[in-house]
Short mmCIF file of N, CA and C and ligand atoms in Angstrom, two decimals:
data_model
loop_
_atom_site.label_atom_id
_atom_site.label_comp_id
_atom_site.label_asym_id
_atom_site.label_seq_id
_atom_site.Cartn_x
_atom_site.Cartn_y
_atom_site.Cartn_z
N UNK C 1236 -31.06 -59.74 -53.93
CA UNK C 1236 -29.77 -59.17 -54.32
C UNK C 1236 -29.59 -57.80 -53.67
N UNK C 1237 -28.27 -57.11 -52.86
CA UNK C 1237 -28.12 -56.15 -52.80
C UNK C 1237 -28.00 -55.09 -53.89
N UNK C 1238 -28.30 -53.98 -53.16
CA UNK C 1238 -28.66 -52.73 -54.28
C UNK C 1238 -27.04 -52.53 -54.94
N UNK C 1239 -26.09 -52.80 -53.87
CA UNK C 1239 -24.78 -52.71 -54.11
C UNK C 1239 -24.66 -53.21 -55.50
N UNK C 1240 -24.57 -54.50 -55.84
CA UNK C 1240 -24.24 -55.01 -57.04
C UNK C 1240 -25.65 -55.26 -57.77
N UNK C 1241 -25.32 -55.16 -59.30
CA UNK C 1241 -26.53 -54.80 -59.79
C UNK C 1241 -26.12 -56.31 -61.02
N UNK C 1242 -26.83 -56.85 -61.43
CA UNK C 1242 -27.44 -57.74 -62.52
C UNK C 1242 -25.98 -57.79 -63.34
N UNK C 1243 -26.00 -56.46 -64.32
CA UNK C 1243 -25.21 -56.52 -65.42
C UNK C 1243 -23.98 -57.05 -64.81
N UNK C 1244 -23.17 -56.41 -63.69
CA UNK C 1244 -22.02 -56.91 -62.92
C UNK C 1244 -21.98 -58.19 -62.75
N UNK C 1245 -22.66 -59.10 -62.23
CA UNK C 1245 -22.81 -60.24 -62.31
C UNK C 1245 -22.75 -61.31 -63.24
N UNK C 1246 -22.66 -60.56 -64.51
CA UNK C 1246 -23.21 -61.18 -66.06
C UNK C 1246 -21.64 -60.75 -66.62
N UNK C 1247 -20.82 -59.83 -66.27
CA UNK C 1247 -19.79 -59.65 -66.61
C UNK C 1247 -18.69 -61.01 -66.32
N UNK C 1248 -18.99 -61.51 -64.99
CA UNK C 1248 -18.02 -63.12 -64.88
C UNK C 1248 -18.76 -63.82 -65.87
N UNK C 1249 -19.90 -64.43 -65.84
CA UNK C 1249 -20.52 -65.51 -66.75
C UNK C 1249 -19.93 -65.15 -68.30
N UNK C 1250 -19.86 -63.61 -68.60
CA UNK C 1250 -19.71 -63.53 -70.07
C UNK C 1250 -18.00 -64.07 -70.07
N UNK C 1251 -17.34 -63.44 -68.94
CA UNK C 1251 -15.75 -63.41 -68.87
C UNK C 1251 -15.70 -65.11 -69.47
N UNK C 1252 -16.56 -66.06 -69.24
CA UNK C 1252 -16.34 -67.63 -69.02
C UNK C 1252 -16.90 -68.34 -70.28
N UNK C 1253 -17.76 -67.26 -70.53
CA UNK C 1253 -18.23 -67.56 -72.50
C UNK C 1253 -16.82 -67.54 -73.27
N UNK C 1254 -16.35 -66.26 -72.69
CA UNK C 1254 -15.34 -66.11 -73.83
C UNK C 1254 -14.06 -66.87 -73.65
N UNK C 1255 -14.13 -67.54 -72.38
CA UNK C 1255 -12.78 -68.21 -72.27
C UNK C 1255 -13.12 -69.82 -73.14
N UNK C 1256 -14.08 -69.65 -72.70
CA UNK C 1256 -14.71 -71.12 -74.27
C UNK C 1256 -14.71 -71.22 -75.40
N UNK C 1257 -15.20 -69.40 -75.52
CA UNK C 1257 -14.92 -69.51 -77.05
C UNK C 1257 -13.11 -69.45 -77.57
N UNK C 1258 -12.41 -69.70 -76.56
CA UNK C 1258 -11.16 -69.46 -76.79
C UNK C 1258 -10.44 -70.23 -76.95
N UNK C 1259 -11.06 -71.47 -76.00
CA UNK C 1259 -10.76 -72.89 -76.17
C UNK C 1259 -11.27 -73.68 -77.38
N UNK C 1260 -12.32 -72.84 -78.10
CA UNK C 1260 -12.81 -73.83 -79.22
C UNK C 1260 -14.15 -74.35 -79.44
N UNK C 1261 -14.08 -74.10 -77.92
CA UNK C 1261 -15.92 -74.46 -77.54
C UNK C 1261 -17.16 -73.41 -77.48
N UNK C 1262 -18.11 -73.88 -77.08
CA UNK C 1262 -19.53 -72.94 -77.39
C UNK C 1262 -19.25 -71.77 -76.71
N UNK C 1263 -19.41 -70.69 -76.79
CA UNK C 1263 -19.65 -69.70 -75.61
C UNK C 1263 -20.75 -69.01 -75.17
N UNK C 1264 -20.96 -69.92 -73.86
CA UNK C 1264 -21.92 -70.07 -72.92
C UNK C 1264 -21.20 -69.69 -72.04
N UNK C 1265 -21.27 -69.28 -70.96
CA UNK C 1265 -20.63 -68.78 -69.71
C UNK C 1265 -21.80 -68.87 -68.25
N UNK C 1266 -21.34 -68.98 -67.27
CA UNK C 1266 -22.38 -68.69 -66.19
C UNK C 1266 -21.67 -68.81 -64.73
N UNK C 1267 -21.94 -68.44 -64.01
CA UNK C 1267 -21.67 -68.29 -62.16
C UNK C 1267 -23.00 -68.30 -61.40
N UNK C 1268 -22.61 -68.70 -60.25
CA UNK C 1268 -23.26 -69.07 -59.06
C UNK C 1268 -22.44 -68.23 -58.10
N UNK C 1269 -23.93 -66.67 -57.53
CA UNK C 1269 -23.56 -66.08 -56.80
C UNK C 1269 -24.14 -65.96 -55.29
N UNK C 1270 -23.42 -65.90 -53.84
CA UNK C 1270 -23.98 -65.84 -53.44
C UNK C 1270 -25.34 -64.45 -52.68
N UNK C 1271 -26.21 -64.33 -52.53
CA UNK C 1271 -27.00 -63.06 -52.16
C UNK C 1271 -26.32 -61.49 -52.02
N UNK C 1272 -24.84 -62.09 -51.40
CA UNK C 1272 -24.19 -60.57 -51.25
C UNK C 1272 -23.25 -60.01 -52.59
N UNK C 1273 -23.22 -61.48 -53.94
CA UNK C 1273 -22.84 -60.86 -54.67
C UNK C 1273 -21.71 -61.41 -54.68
N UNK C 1274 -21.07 -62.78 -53.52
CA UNK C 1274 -19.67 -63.08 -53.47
C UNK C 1274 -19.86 -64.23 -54.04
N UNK C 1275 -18.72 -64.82 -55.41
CA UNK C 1275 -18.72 -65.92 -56.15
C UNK C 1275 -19.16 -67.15 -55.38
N UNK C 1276 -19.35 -68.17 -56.12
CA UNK C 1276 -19.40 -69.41 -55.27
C UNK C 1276 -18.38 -70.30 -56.50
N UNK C 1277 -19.11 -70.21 -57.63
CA UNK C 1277 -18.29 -71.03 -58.70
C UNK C 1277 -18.80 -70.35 -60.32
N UNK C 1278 -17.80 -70.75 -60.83
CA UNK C 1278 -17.99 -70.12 -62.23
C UNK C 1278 -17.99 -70.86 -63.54
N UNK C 1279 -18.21 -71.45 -65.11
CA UNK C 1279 -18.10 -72.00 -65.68
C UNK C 1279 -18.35 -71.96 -67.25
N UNK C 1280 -18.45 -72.93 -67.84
CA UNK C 1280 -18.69 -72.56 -69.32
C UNK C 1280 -19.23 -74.17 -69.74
N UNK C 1281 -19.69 -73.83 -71.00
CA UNK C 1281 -19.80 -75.00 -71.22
C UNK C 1281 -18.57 -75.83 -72.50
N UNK C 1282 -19.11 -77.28 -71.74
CA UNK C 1282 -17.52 -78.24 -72.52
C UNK C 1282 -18.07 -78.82 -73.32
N UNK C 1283 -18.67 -78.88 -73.86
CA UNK C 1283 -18.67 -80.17 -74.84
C UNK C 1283 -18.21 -80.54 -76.03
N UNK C 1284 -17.73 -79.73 -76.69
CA UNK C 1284 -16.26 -79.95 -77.26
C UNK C 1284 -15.25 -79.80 -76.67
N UNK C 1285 -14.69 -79.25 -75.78
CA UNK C 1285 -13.46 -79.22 -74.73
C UNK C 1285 -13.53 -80.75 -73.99
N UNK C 1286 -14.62 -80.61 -73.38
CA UNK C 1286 -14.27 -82.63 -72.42
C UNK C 1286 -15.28 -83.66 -72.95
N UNK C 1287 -15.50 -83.11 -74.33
CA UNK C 1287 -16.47 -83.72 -75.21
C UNK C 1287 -17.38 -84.74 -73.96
N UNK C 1288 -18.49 -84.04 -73.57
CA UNK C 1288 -19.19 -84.45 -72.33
C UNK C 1288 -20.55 -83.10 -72.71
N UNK C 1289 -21.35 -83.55 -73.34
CA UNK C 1289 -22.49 -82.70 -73.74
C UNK C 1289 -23.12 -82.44 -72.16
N UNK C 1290 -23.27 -83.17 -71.04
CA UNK C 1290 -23.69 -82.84 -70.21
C UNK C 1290 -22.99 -81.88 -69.43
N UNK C 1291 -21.93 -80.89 -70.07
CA UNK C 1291 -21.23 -79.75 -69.38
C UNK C 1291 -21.93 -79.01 -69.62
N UNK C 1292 -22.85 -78.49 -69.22
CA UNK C 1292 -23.03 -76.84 -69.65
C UNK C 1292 -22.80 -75.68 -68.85
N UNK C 1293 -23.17 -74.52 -69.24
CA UNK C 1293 -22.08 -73.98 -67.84
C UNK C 1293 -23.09 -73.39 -66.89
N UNK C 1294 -24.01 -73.69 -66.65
CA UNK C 1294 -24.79 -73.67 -65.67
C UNK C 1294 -24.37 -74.38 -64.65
N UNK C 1295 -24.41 -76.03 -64.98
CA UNK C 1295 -24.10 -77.04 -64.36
C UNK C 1295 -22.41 -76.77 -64.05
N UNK C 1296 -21.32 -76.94 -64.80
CA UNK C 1296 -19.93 -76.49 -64.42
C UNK C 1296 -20.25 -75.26 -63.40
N UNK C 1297 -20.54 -74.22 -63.84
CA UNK C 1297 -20.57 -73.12 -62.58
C UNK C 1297 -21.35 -74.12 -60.96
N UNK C 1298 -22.26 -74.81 -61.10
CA UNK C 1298 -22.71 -75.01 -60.32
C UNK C 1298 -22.05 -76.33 -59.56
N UNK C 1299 -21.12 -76.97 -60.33
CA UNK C 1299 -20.31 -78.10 -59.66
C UNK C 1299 -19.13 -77.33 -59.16
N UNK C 1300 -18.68 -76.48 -59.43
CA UNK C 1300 -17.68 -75.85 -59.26
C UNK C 1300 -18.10 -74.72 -58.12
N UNK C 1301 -19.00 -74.70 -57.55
CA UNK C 1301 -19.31 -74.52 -56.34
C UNK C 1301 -18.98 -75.57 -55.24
N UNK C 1302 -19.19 -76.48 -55.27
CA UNK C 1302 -19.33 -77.16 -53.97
C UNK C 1302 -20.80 -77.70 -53.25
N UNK C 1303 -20.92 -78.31 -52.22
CA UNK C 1303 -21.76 -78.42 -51.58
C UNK C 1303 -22.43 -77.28 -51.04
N UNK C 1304 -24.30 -77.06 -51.21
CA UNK C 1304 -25.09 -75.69 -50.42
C UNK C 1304 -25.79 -76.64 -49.56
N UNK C 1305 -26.05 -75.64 -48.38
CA UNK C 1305 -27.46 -76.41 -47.62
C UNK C 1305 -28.41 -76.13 -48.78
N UNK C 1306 -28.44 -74.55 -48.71
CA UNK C 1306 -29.54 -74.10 -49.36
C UNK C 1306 -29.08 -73.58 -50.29
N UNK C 1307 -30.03 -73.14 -51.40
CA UNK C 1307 -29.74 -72.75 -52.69
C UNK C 1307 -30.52 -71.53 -52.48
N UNK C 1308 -31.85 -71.24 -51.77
CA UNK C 1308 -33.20 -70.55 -51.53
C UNK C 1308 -32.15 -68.85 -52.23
N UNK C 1309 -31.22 -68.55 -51.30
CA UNK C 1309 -30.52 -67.06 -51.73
C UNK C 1309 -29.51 -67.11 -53.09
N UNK C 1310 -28.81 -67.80 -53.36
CA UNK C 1310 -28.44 -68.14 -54.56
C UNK C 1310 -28.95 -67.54 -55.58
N UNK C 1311 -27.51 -67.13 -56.53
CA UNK C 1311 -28.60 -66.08 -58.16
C UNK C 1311 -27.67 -67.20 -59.04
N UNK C 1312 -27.91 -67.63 -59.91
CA UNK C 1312 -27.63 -68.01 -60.90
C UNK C 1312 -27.69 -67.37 -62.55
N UNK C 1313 -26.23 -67.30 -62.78
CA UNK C 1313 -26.11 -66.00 -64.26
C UNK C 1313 -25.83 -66.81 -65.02
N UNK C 1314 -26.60 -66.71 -66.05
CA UNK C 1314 -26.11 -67.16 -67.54
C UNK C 1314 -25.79 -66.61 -68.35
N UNK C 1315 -25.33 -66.87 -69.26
CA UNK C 1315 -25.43 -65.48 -70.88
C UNK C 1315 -26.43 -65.81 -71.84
N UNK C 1316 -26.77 -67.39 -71.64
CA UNK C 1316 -28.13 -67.50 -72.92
C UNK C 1316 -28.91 -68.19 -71.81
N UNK C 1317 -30.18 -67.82 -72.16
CA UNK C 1317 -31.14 -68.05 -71.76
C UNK C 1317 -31.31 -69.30 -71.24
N UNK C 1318 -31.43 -70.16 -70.16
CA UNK C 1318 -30.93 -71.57 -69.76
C UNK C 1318 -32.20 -72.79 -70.24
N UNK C 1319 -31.74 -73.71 -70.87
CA UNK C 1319 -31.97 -75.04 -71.65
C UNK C 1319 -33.33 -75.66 -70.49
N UNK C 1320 -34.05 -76.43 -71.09
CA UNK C 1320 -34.22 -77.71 -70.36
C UNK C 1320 -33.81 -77.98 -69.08
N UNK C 1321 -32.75 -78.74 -69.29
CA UNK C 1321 -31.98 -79.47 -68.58
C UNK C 1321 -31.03 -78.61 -67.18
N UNK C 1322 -31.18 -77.47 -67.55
CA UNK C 1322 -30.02 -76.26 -66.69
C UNK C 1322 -31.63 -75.25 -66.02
N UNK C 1323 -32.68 -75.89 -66.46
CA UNK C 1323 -33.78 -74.95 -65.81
C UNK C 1323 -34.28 -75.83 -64.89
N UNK C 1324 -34.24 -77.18 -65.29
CA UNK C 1324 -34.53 -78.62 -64.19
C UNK C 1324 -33.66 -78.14 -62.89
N UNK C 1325 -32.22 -78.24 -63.46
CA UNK C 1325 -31.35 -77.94 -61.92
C UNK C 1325 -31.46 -76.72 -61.37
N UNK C 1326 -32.09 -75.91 -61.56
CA UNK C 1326 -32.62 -74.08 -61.30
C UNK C 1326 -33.34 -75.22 -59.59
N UNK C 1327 -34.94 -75.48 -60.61
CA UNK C 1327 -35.71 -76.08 -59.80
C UNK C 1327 -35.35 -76.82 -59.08
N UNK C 1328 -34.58 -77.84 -59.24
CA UNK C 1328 -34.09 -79.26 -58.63
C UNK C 1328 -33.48 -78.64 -57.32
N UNK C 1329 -32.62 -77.84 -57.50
CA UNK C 1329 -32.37 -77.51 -56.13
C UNK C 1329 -32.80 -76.40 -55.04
N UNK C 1330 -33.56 -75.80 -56.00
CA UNK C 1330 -34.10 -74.08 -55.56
C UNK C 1330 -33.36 -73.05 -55.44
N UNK C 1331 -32.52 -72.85 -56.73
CA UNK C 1331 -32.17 -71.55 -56.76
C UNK C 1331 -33.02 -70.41 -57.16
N UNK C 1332 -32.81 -69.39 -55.90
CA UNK C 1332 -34.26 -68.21 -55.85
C UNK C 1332 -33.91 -67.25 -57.01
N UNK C 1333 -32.64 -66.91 -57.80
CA UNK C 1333 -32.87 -65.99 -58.50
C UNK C 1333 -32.17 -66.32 -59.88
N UNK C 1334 -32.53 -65.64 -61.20
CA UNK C 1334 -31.71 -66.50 -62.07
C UNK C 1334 -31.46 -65.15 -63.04
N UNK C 1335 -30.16 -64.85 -63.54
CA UNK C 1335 -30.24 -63.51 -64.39
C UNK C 1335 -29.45 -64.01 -65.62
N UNK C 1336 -30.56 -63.80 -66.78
CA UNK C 1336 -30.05 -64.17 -68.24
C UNK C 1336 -28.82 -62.99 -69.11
N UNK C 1337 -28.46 -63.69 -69.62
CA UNK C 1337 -27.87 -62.27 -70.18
C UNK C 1337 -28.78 -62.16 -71.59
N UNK C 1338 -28.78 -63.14 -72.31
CA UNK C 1338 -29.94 -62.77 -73.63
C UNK C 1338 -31.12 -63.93 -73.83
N UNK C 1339 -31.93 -64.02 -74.44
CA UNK C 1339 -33.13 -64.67 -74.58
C UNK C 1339 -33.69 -64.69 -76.56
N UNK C 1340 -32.78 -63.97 -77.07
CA UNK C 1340 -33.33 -64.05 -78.33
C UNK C 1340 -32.86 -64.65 -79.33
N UNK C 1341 -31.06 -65.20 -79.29
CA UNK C 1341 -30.80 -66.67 -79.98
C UNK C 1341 -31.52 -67.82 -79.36
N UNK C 1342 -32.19 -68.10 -78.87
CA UNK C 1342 -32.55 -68.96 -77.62
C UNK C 1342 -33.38 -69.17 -76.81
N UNK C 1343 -34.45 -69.52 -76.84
CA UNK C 1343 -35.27 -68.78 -75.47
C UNK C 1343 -35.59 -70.31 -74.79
N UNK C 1344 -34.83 -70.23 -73.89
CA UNK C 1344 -34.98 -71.59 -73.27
C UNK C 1344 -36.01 -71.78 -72.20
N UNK C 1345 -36.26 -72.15 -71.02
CA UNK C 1345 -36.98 -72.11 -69.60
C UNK C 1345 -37.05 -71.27 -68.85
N UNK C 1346 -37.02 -70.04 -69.37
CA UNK C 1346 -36.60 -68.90 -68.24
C UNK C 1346 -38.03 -68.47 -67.81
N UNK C 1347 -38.94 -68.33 -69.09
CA UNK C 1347 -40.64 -68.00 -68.29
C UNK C 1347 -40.98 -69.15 -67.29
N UNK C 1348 -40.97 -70.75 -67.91
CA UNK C 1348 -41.38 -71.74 -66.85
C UNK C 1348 -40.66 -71.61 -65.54
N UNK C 1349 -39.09 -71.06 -65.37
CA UNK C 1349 -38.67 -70.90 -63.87
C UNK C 1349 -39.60 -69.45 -63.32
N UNK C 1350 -40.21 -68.57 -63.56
CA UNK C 1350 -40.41 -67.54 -63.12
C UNK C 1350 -41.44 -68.12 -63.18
N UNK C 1351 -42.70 -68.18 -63.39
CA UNK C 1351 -43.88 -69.37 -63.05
C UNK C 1351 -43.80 -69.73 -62.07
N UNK C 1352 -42.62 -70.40 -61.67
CA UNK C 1352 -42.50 -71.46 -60.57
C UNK C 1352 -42.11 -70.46 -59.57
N UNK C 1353 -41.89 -69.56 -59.66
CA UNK C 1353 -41.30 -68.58 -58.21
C UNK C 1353 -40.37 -68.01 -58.64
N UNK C 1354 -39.15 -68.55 -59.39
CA UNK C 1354 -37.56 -67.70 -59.46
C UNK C 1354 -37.30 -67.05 -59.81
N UNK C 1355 -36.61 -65.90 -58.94
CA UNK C 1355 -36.98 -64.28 -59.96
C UNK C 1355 -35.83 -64.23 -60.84
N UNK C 1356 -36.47 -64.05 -61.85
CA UNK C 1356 -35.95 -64.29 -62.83
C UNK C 1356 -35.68 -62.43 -63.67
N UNK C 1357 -34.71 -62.45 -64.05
CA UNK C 1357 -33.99 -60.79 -64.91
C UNK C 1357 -33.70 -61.52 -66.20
N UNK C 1358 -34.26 -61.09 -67.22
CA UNK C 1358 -33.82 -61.16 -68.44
C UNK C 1358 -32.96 -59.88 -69.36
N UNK C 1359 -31.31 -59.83 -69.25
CA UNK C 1359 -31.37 -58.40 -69.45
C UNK C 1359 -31.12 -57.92 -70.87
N UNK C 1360 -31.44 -59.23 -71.88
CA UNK C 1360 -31.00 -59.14 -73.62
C UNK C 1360 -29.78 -57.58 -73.84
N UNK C 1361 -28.79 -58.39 -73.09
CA UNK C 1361 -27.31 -57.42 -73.25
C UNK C 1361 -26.93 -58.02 -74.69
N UNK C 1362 -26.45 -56.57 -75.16
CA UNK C 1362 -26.56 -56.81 -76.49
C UNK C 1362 -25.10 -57.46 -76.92
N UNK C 1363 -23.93 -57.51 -76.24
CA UNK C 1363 -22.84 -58.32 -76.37
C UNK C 1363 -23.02 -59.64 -76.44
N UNK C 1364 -23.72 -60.47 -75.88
CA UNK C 1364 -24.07 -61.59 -75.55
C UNK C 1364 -25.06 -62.10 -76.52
N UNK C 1365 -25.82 -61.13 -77.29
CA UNK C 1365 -26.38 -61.61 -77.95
C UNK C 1365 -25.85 -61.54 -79.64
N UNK C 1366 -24.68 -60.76 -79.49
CA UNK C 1366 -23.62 -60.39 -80.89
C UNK C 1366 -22.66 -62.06 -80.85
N UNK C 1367 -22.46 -62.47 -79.42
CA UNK C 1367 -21.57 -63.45 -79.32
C UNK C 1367 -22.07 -64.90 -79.53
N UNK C 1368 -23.38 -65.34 -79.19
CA UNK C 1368 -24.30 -66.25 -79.96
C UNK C 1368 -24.43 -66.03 -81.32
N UNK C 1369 -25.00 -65.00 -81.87
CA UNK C 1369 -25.13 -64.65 -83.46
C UNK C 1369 -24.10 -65.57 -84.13
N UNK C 1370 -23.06 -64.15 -83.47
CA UNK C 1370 -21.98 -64.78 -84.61
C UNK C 1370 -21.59 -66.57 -84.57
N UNK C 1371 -21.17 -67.03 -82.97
CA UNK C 1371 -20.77 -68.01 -83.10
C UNK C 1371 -21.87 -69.42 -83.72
N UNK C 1372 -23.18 -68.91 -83.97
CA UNK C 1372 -24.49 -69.95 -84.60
C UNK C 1372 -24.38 -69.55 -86.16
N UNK C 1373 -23.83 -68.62 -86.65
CA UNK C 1373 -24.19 -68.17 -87.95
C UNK C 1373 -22.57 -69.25 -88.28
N UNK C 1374 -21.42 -69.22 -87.50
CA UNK C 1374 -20.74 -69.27 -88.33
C UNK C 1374 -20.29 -71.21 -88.01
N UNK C 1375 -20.87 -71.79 -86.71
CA UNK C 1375 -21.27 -73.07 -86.32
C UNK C 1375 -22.50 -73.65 -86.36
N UNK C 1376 -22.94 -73.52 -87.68
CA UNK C 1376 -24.84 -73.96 -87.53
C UNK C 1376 -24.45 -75.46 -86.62
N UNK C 1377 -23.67 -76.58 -87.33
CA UNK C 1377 -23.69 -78.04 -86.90
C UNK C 1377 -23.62 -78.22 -85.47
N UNK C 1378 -22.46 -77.54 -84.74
CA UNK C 1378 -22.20 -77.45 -83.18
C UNK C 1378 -23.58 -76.76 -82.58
N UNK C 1379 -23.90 -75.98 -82.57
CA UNK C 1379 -25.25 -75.44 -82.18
C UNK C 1379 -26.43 -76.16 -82.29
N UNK C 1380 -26.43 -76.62 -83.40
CA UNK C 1380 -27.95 -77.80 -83.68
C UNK C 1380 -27.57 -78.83 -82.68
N UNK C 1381 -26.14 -79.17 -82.42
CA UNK C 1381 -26.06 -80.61 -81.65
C UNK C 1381 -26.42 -80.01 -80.41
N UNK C 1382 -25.69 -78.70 -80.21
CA UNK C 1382 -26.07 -78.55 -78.70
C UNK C 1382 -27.21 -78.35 -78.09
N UNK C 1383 -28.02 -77.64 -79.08
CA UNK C 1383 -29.68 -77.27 -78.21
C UNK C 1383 -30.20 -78.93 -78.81
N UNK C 1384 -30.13 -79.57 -79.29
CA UNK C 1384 -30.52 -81.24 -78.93
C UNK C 1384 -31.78 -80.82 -80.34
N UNK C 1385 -31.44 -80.41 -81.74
CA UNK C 1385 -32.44 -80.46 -82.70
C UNK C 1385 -32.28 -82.06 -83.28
N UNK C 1386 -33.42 -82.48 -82.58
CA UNK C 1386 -33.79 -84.25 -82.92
C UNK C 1386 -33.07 -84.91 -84.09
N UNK C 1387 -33.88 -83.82 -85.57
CA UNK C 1387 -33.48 -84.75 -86.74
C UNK C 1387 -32.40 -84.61 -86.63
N UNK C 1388 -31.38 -83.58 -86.28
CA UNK C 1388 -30.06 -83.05 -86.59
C UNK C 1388 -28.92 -84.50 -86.00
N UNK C 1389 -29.45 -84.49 -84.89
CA UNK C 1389 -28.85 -85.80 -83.87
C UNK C 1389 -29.21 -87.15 -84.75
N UNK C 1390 -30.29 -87.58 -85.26
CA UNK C 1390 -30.67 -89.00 -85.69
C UNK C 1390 -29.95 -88.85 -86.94
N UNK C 1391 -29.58 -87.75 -87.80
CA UNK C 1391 -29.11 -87.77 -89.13
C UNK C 1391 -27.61 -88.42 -89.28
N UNK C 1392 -27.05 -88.74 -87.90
CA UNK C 1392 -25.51 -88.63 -87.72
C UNK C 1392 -25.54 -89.90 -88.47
ZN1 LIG M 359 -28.21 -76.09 -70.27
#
């Protein structure tokens, strides 16, 4: 990453895309795909109450909403919560080299196993991001249990 743009800046679109979810109704998750100099590629949120499609998250939306890469190797990938399973697979799956969280403490998803593996990884527990999970888990326990995939929660339906 250039010295020019710094982490938090970067985390300011992903959050911009939380909140346009939470506006729509849905989770607010937010994230972008930047390239090395800091210039967008794609941006997103997650849908799954919006295109009721649990496999939106906005890792993946930011990252379809890019387009085709050769390479991913310079690529930063921003989230606002700490990225899942499934959104740390596609980190790896394609080799994106850098990944910047915005919080880790509603959540702590794959972010040590990607840094393990090489991806430099910034965790920057911004405290907005982590006021905007709070609230929206305190006041959606059911949507939240479905979304991080809590087993009994899913088999109870
Ligand atoms: Zn995910």
């Amino acid at each position: 990453m250039t010295q020019a743009i710094s982490a938090r800046q970067l985390l300011e679109v992903a959050y911009d895309e939380a909140q346009l979810g939470l506006a729509e109704g849905g989770i607010p998750i937010g994230a972008a795909l930047f390239a090395a100099d800091g210039t967008l590629l794609g941006r997103g949120h997650n849908r799954r109450v919006q295109s009721g499609d649990p496999s939106i998250h906005a890792e993946t939306d930011a990252f379809r909403a890019a387009g085709r890469r050769r390479d991913y190797g310079s690529t930063i990938m921003v989230t606002t919560l700490s990225p899942c399973w499934y959104c740390s697979g596609l980190v790896r799956q394609f080799g994106i080299g850098a990944v910047i969280v915005g919080e880790s403490q509603t959540f702590h998803g794959g972010h040590d196993w990607l840094a393990e593996h090489g991806v430099a990884v910034t965790v920057l527990e911004d405290d907005r991001c982590v006021e905007m999970m709070t609230k929206f888990i305190t006041e959606n326990p059911a949507l939240w249990n479905e979304d991080i995939g809590v087993a009994d929660e899913i088999e109870a339906r």
